[in-house]
GROMACS .gro file of C-alpha atoms in nm:
model
  331
    1MET     CA    1  -0.023   0.039  -0.061
    2PRO     CA    2   0.139   0.312  -0.019
    3ARG     CA    3   0.227   0.486   0.229
    4THR     CA    4   0.325   0.939   0.321
    5ILE     CA    5   0.627   0.971   0.286
    6ALA     CA    6   0.743   1.198   0.507
    7ILE     CA    7   1.048   1.471   0.453
    8MET     CA    8   1.315   1.531   0.764
    9GLY     CA    9   1.607   1.692   0.786
   10VAL     CA   10   1.768   2.035   0.950
   11CYS     CA   11   1.890   2.159   0.670
   12ALA     CA   12   1.581   2.354   0.491
   13PRO     CA   13   1.664   2.445   0.143
   14GLU     CA   14   1.829   2.145   0.082
   15ARG     CA   15   1.512   1.951   0.234
   16ARG     CA   16   1.268   2.173   0.056
   17ALA     CA   17   1.427   2.096  -0.313
   18TYR     CA   18   1.463   1.695  -0.183
   19ALA     CA   19   1.044   1.736  -0.109
   20GLU     CA   20   1.042   1.897  -0.419
   21ARG     CA   21   1.206   1.643  -0.665
   22THR     CA   22   1.025   1.368  -0.504
   23ALA     CA   23   0.651   1.468  -0.622
   24ILE     CA   24   0.743   1.555  -0.888
   25ALA     CA   25   0.911   1.198  -0.994
   26LEU     CA   26   0.582   1.030  -0.779
   27GLU     CA   27   0.376   1.232  -0.929
   28ARG     CA   28   0.190   1.351  -0.604
   29PRO     CA   29   0.112   1.619  -0.407
   30LEU     CA   30   0.370   1.809  -0.172
   31HIS     CA   31   0.195   1.937   0.179
   32LEU     CA   32   0.444   2.146   0.404
   33LEU     CA   33   0.404   2.127   0.743
   34ARG     CA   34   0.577   2.402   0.914
   35PHE     CA   35   0.564   2.465   1.336
   36ALA     CA   36   0.289   2.726   1.342
   37ASP     CA   37   0.103   2.504   1.080
   38LEU     CA   38   0.034   2.264   1.466
   39ARG     CA   39  -0.257   2.382   1.694
   40SER     CA   40  -0.509   2.129   1.694
   41SER     CA   41  -0.294   1.844   1.531
   42HIS     CA   42   0.025   1.739   1.468
   43ALA     CA   43  -0.033   1.507   1.181
   44LEU     CA   44   0.075   1.485   0.916
   45PRO     CA   45  -0.179   1.440   0.591
   46HIS     CA   46  -0.399   1.135   0.654
   47PRO     CA   47  -0.221   0.847   0.472
   48ARG     CA   48  -0.538   0.651   0.316
   49PRO     CA   49  -0.663   0.948   0.030
   50ARG     CA   50  -0.964   0.978  -0.079
   51ALA     CA   51  -1.041   0.710  -0.396
   52GLY     CA   52  -0.819   0.766  -0.686
   53ASP     CA   53  -0.566   1.012  -0.448
   54ASP     CA   54  -0.213   0.937  -0.448
   55PRO     CA   55  -0.064   0.973  -0.052
   56ALA     CA   56   0.122   1.296  -0.012
   57VAL     CA   57   0.493   1.393   0.025
   58VAL     CA   58   0.510   1.600   0.314
   59ASP     CA   59   0.797   1.845   0.397
   60LEU     CA   60   0.829   1.881   0.708
   61GLY     CA   61   1.001   2.188   0.860
   62SER     CA   62   1.340   2.237   1.103
   63ASP     CA   63   1.150   2.291   1.421
   64VAL     CA   64   0.827   2.043   1.373
   65ASP     CA   65   0.764   1.805   1.639
   66LEU     CA   66   0.888   1.518   1.473
   67ILE     CA   67   0.707   1.196   1.733
   68HIS     CA   68   0.405   1.374   1.718
   69SER     CA   69   0.421   1.518   1.350
   70LEU     CA   70   0.477   1.123   1.248
   71GLY     CA   71   0.355   0.928   1.493
   72ALA     CA   72  -0.015   1.053   1.487
   73ARG     CA   73  -0.096   0.947   1.261
   74GLY     CA   74   0.058   0.590   1.249
   75GLY     CA   75   0.470   0.575   1.191
   76ALA     CA   76   0.394   0.175   1.030
   77GLU     CA   77   0.237   0.460   0.783
   78VAL     CA   78   0.454   0.630   0.699
   79ASP     CA   79   0.788   0.624   0.476
   80ALA     CA   80   1.011   0.896   0.677
   81VAL     CA   81   1.301   1.000   0.451
   82CYS     CA   82   1.589   1.218   0.686
   83VAL     CA   83   1.759   1.414   0.426
   84VAL     CA   84   2.163   1.427   0.520
   85ASP     CA   85   2.335   1.648   0.340
   86ALA     CA   86   2.715   1.501   0.335
   87ARG     CA   87   2.938   1.878   0.361
   88HIS     CA   88   2.853   1.919   0.737
   89MET     CA   89   2.640   1.576   0.859
   90ILE     CA   90   2.895   1.579   1.204
   91GLY     CA   91   2.845   1.937   1.217
   92ASP     CA   92   2.472   1.940   1.258
   93LEU     CA   93   2.478   1.689   1.547
   94LEU     CA   94   2.766   1.912   1.717
   95ASP     CA   95   2.543   2.237   1.701
   96ASP     CA   96   2.465   2.416   1.936
   97ALA     CA   97   2.219   2.671   1.821
   98PRO     CA   98   1.848   2.685   1.900
   99LEU     CA   99   1.636   2.608   1.660
  100THR     CA  100   1.474   2.932   1.629
  101ALA     CA  101   1.590   3.267   1.824
  102SER     CA  102   1.260   3.368   1.894
  103ALA     CA  103   1.137   3.125   2.137
  104ARG     CA  104   0.923   3.164   2.439
  105VAL     CA  105   1.070   3.001   2.778
  106GLY     CA  106   1.033   2.717   2.826
  107ASP     CA  107   0.991   2.684   2.463
  108PRO     CA  108   1.260   2.373   2.390
  109ARG     CA  109   1.292   2.463   2.009
  110GLY     CA  110   1.484   2.758   2.188
  111ASP     CA  111   1.736   2.556   2.437
  112VAL     CA  112   2.099   2.489   2.325
  113GLY     CA  113   2.144   2.222   2.116
  114ALA     CA  114   1.808   2.213   1.983
  115ARG     CA  115   1.943   2.230   1.610
  116ALA     CA  116   2.179   1.894   1.711
  117ARG     CA  117   1.903   1.725   1.907
  118GLN     CA  118   1.615   1.821   1.618
  119ALA     CA  119   1.942   1.646   1.402
  120ALA     CA  120   2.035   1.379   1.573
  121LEU     CA  121   1.586   1.293   1.616
  122ALA     CA  122   1.554   1.276   1.247
  123LEU     CA  123   1.827   1.041   1.205
  124GLU     CA  124   1.648   0.773   1.464
  125LEU     CA  125   1.342   0.882   1.310
  126ALA     CA  126   1.360   0.748   0.933
  127THR     CA  127   1.247   0.439   0.809
  128ARG     CA  128   1.549   0.559   0.583
  129VAL     CA  129   1.821   0.825   0.556
  130VAL     CA  130   1.938   0.978   0.203
  131TRP     CA  131   2.305   1.177   0.151
  132ILE     CA  132   2.268   1.450  -0.129
  133ASN     CA  133   2.566   1.639  -0.208
  134TRP     CA  134   2.804   1.387  -0.147
  135GLU     CA  135   2.970   1.376  -0.496
  136ALA     CA  136   3.290   1.624  -0.330
  137VAL     CA  137   3.301   1.419   0.026
  138PRO     CA  138   3.612   1.175   0.056
  139THR     CA  139   3.466   0.838   0.100
  140ALA     CA  140   3.684   0.750   0.401
  141ALA     CA  141   3.456   1.030   0.567
  142LEU     CA  142   3.067   0.908   0.379
  143ALA     CA  143   3.174   0.593   0.538
  144VAL     CA  144   3.186   0.715   0.908
  145GLN     CA  145   2.878   0.912   0.831
  146MET     CA  146   2.650   0.610   0.679
  147SER     CA  147   2.813   0.454   0.973
  148LEU     CA  148   2.702   0.680   1.244
  149ALA     CA  149   2.385   0.738   1.096
  150SER     CA  150   2.324   0.323   1.134
  151HIS     CA  151   2.432   0.286   1.517
  152LEU     CA  152   2.175   0.603   1.548
  153ASN     CA  153   1.892   0.383   1.340
  154PRO     CA  154   2.014   0.009   1.341
  155ALA     CA  155   1.697  -0.068   1.071
  156ALA     CA  156   1.719   0.265   0.885
  157ILE     CA  157   1.811   0.168   0.462
  158VAL     CA  158   2.094   0.425   0.466
  159ARG     CA  159   2.107   0.507   0.055
  160LEU     CA  160   2.383   0.765  -0.112
  161SER     CA  161   2.110   0.955  -0.352
  162ARG     CA  162   2.066   0.964  -0.689
  163ASP     CA  163   1.691   1.066  -0.739
  164PRO     CA  164   1.416   1.032  -0.469
  165VAL     CA  165   1.258   0.724  -0.741
  166SER     CA  166   1.604   0.482  -0.717
  167ASP     CA  167   1.641   0.635  -0.337
  168LEU     CA  168   1.258   0.458  -0.235
  169ARG     CA  169   1.261   0.168  -0.442
  170SER     CA  170   1.394  -0.083  -0.133
  171GLU     CA  171   1.178  -0.190   0.123
  172ALA     CA  172   1.169  -0.035   0.457
  173ARG     CA  173   1.087  -0.149   0.745
  174HIS     CA  174   0.769   0.041   0.913
  175GLY     CA  175   0.663  -0.224   1.161
  176ASP     CA  176   0.867  -0.107   1.425
  177GLU     CA  177   0.727   0.238   1.708
  178ILE     CA  178   0.860   0.484   1.629
  179LEU     CA  179   1.041   0.491   1.939
  180GLU     CA  180   1.196   0.212   1.941
  181ARG     CA  181   1.390   0.322   1.557
  182ALA     CA  182   1.636   0.473   1.790
  183GLY     CA  183   1.997   0.300   1.817
  184TRP     CA  184   2.004   0.408   2.197
  185VAL     CA  185   1.651   0.191   2.243
  186HIS     CA  186   1.799  -0.126   2.060
  187ALA     CA  187   2.110  -0.147   2.304
  188LEU     CA  188   1.980  -0.096   2.593
  189ASN     CA  189   1.711  -0.434   2.466
  190GLY     CA  190   2.067  -0.604   2.393
  191GLY     CA  191   1.974  -0.585   1.971
  192HIS     CA  192   2.169  -0.325   1.895
  193ASP     CA  193   2.322  -0.498   1.523
  194PRO     CA  194   2.431  -0.171   1.287
  195TYR     CA  195   2.380  -0.224   0.876
  196MET     CA  196   2.661  -0.016   0.840
  197ARG     CA  197   3.027  -0.050   1.031
  198ASP     CA  198   3.326   0.157   1.037
  199ASN     CA  199   3.624   0.098   1.243
  200ARG     CA  200   3.597   0.443   1.421
  201VAL     CA  201   3.209   0.492   1.526
  202ALA     CA  202   3.090   0.294   1.837
  203THR     CA  203   2.817   0.275   2.090
  204LEU     CA  204   2.903   0.113   2.390
  205ARG     CA  205   2.546   0.021   2.662
  206TYR     CA  206   2.644   0.190   3.007
  207ASP     CA  207   2.515   0.039   3.311
  208GLN     CA  208   2.560   0.124   3.674
  209VAL     CA  209   2.352   0.070   3.991
  210ARG     CA  210   2.473   0.309   4.182
  211PRO     CA  211   2.313   0.690   4.151
  212PHE     CA  212   2.540   0.962   4.023
  213HIS     CA  213   2.651   1.236   4.259
  214ALA     CA  214   2.549   1.485   4.132
  215GLY     CA  215   2.835   1.697   4.161
  216ARG     CA  216   3.042   1.508   4.016
  217LEU     CA  217   2.835   1.417   3.756
  218SER     CA  218   2.854   1.732   3.612
  219THR     CA  219   3.257   1.784   3.611
  220ALA     CA  220   3.207   1.445   3.437
  221LEU     CA  221   2.999   1.584   3.173
  222ASP     CA  222   3.275   1.792   3.115
  223GLN     CA  223   3.514   1.611   3.112
  224LEU     CA  224   3.367   1.333   2.842
  225ASP     CA  225   3.267   1.678   2.643
  226ASP     CA  226   3.639   1.828   2.639
  227GLY     CA  227   3.729   1.398   2.510
  228ALA     CA  228   3.877   1.157   2.839
  229ALA     CA  229   3.630   0.954   2.587
  230GLY     CA  230   3.706   1.049   2.288
  231ARG     CA  231   3.389   1.228   2.049
  232LEU     CA  232   3.085   1.212   2.181
  233VAL     CA  233   2.761   1.293   1.931
  234ARG     CA  234   2.484   1.068   2.108
  235SER     CA  235   2.360   0.919   2.440
  236ALA     CA  236   2.071   0.876   2.557
  237GLY     CA  237   1.947   0.644   2.815
  238PHE     CA  238   1.791   0.646   3.213
  239CYS     CA  239   1.992   0.800   3.486
  240ARG     CA  240   1.921   0.911   3.903
  241LEU     CA  241   2.090   1.143   4.077
  242ALA     CA  242   2.151   1.043   4.429
  243SER     CA  243   2.018   1.404   4.602
  244ARG     CA  244   1.674   1.309   4.388
  245PRO     CA  245   1.553   1.019   4.558
  246GLY     CA  246   1.339   0.885   4.402
  247ILE     CA  247   1.285   1.049   4.089
  248LEU     CA  248   1.357   0.848   3.759
  249ALA     CA  249   1.514   1.063   3.478
  250ARG     CA  250   1.547   1.091   3.129
  251TRP     CA  251   1.955   1.172   3.012
  252GLU     CA  252   1.918   1.290   2.705
  253HIS     CA  253   2.285   1.464   2.518
  254VAL     CA  254   2.335   1.560   2.176
  255GLY     CA  255   2.705   1.686   2.075
  256SER     CA  256   2.799   2.005   2.394
  257ALA     CA  257   2.422   1.935   2.448
  258MET     CA  258   2.248   1.845   2.796
  259TRP     CA  259   1.954   1.688   2.940
  260ILE     CA  260   1.893   1.542   3.217
  261GLU     CA  261   1.523   1.576   3.207
  262PRO     CA  262   1.227   1.442   3.509
  263ILE     CA  263   1.015   1.126   3.376
  264GLY     CA  264   0.846   1.090   3.741
  265ALA     CA  265   0.827   0.876   4.062
  266ASP     CA  266   1.101   0.552   3.984
  267ASP     CA  267   0.884   0.261   4.050
  268GLY     CA  268   1.200   0.041   3.987
  269ARG     CA  269   1.039  -0.095   3.707
  270MET     CA  270   1.333   0.050   3.466
  271GLY     CA  271   1.569  -0.091   3.701
  272LEU     CA  272   1.833   0.050   3.868
  273GLY     CA  273   2.070   0.332   3.875
  274GLN     CA  274   2.258   0.450   3.580
  275GLU     CA  275   2.113   0.254   3.231
  276LEU     CA  276   2.308   0.468   2.975
  277VAL     CA  277   2.438   0.361   2.610
  278PHE     CA  278   2.683   0.690   2.422
  279THR     CA  279   2.745   0.666   2.022
  280GLY     CA  280   3.007   0.847   1.874
  281LEU     CA  281   3.337   0.814   1.664
  282ASP     CA  282   3.747   0.691   1.844
  283MET     CA  283   3.579   0.607   2.185
  284SER     CA  284   3.688   0.412   2.457
  285ALA     CA  285   3.480   0.241   2.653
  286PRO     CA  286   3.725   0.160   3.019
  287ARG     CA  287   3.842   0.579   2.996
  288LEU     CA  288   3.382   0.623   2.934
  289ALA     CA  289   3.350   0.410   3.249
  290HIS     CA  290   3.621   0.556   3.426
  291VAL     CA  291   3.468   0.859   3.403
  292LEU     CA  292   3.155   0.797   3.485
  293ASP     CA  293   3.255   0.531   3.825
  294ARG     CA  294   3.416   0.862   4.004
  295ALA     CA  295   3.042   1.013   3.962
  296ALA     CA  296   2.842   0.756   4.106
  297LEU     CA  297   2.842   0.744   4.507
  298THR     CA  298   3.157   0.578   4.756
  299ASP     CA  299   3.022   0.305   4.910
  300ASP     CA  300   3.037   0.551   5.230
  301GLU     CA  301   2.792   0.810   5.108
  302LEU     CA  302   2.512   0.481   4.924
  303ALA     CA  303   2.570   0.345   5.291
  304ALA     CA  304   2.481   0.726   5.470
  305GLY     CA  305   2.156   0.650   5.286
  306PRO     CA  306   1.907   0.958   5.097
  307ALA     CA  307   1.852   1.202   5.435
  308THR     CA  308   2.209   1.284   5.310
  309TRP     CA  309   2.195   1.255   4.960
  310ALA     CA  310   1.989   1.530   4.999
  311THR     CA  311   2.241   1.750   5.166
  312PHE     CA  312   2.531   1.710   4.849
  313ASP     CA  313   2.624   1.917   4.621
  314ASP     CA  314   2.396   1.937   4.278
  315PRO     CA  315   2.477   2.268   4.062
  316LEU     CA  316   2.196   2.088   3.759
  317PRO     CA  317   1.901   2.258   3.692
  318ALA     CA  318   1.656   2.209   3.878
  319TRP     CA  319   1.285   2.000   3.853
  320PRO     CA  320   1.134   2.158   4.193
  321ALA     CA  321   0.683   2.068   3.998
  322THR     CA  322   0.835   1.697   3.968
  323GLU     CA  323   1.048   1.640   4.298
  324ALA     CA  324   0.713   1.861   4.475
  325SER     CA  325   0.526   1.606   4.360
  326VAL     CA  326   0.716   1.330   4.461
  327GLN     CA  327   0.710   1.473   4.777
  328ASP     CA  328   0.356   1.473   4.735
  329ALA     CA  329   0.290   1.131   4.736
  330GLY     CA  330   0.484   1.050   5.017
  331ASP     CA  331   0.303   1.244   5.267
   0.00000   0.00000   0.00000
């Protein structure tokens, strides 16, 4: 059955041109979806057209909520194509710029590193990744880029673009839930098997049963950003901070930008301690573990218990609403 084709990517002119070429080549209507269009519904045009119509090609704007847009109509019914400009793919993943400079306070599009976060998300949600402007890029650099994309999304088809018809010819895998396509999810589930590999690219899993000391974790993050374990590009997973007991947090990092955000009360069903996955270039598993292990509680700190943990230095951004809700639940 023909699917809606969603074109993603943070390079707006290149993405828009590719979407136009795709619509022309397939003789389908082209729809533009921008953040300003997302009012009561964040959904793509419905993938089941009227009789006699073909599903649309949709150009997803750089600042669109990709998860909501793809998931609202069922990810399995959308062919999500991430367009990568080979001239600066890795630069996009390391870009600390916001997606928009005019975002209001609290709008994540204005976060430091939001552009890199969107670039990583587009790769992780894609059913296929296509490279444009690749002809003048050295083969070794292309191999690193394609391997990196495959590590970030092991199930995606990766192709150097020839033309949209050729790019879309191979049958992509659509059965996965869109949030389960990401490489870090595959790694946490024990099934990370990238289609493309390169000796410079690695994905490492880090597990630690002890919570982090927030003060020492802040230092560890600075060291990792400075290259203490290689060039980290993307990391994600779940973590616990000793000074915020009872709260499960989502760990997310791209380039030099870092978010540790509360998910809610920790009921233990997500495991214990830290469950994190790191993808990057020229990485060292022993050095990564060494840096992060030093941020975990020591024997004496662990034995002291939550009342003492609450007194530890904690320079990380506060979670007042979540902390209050957990405290209220325990009263």
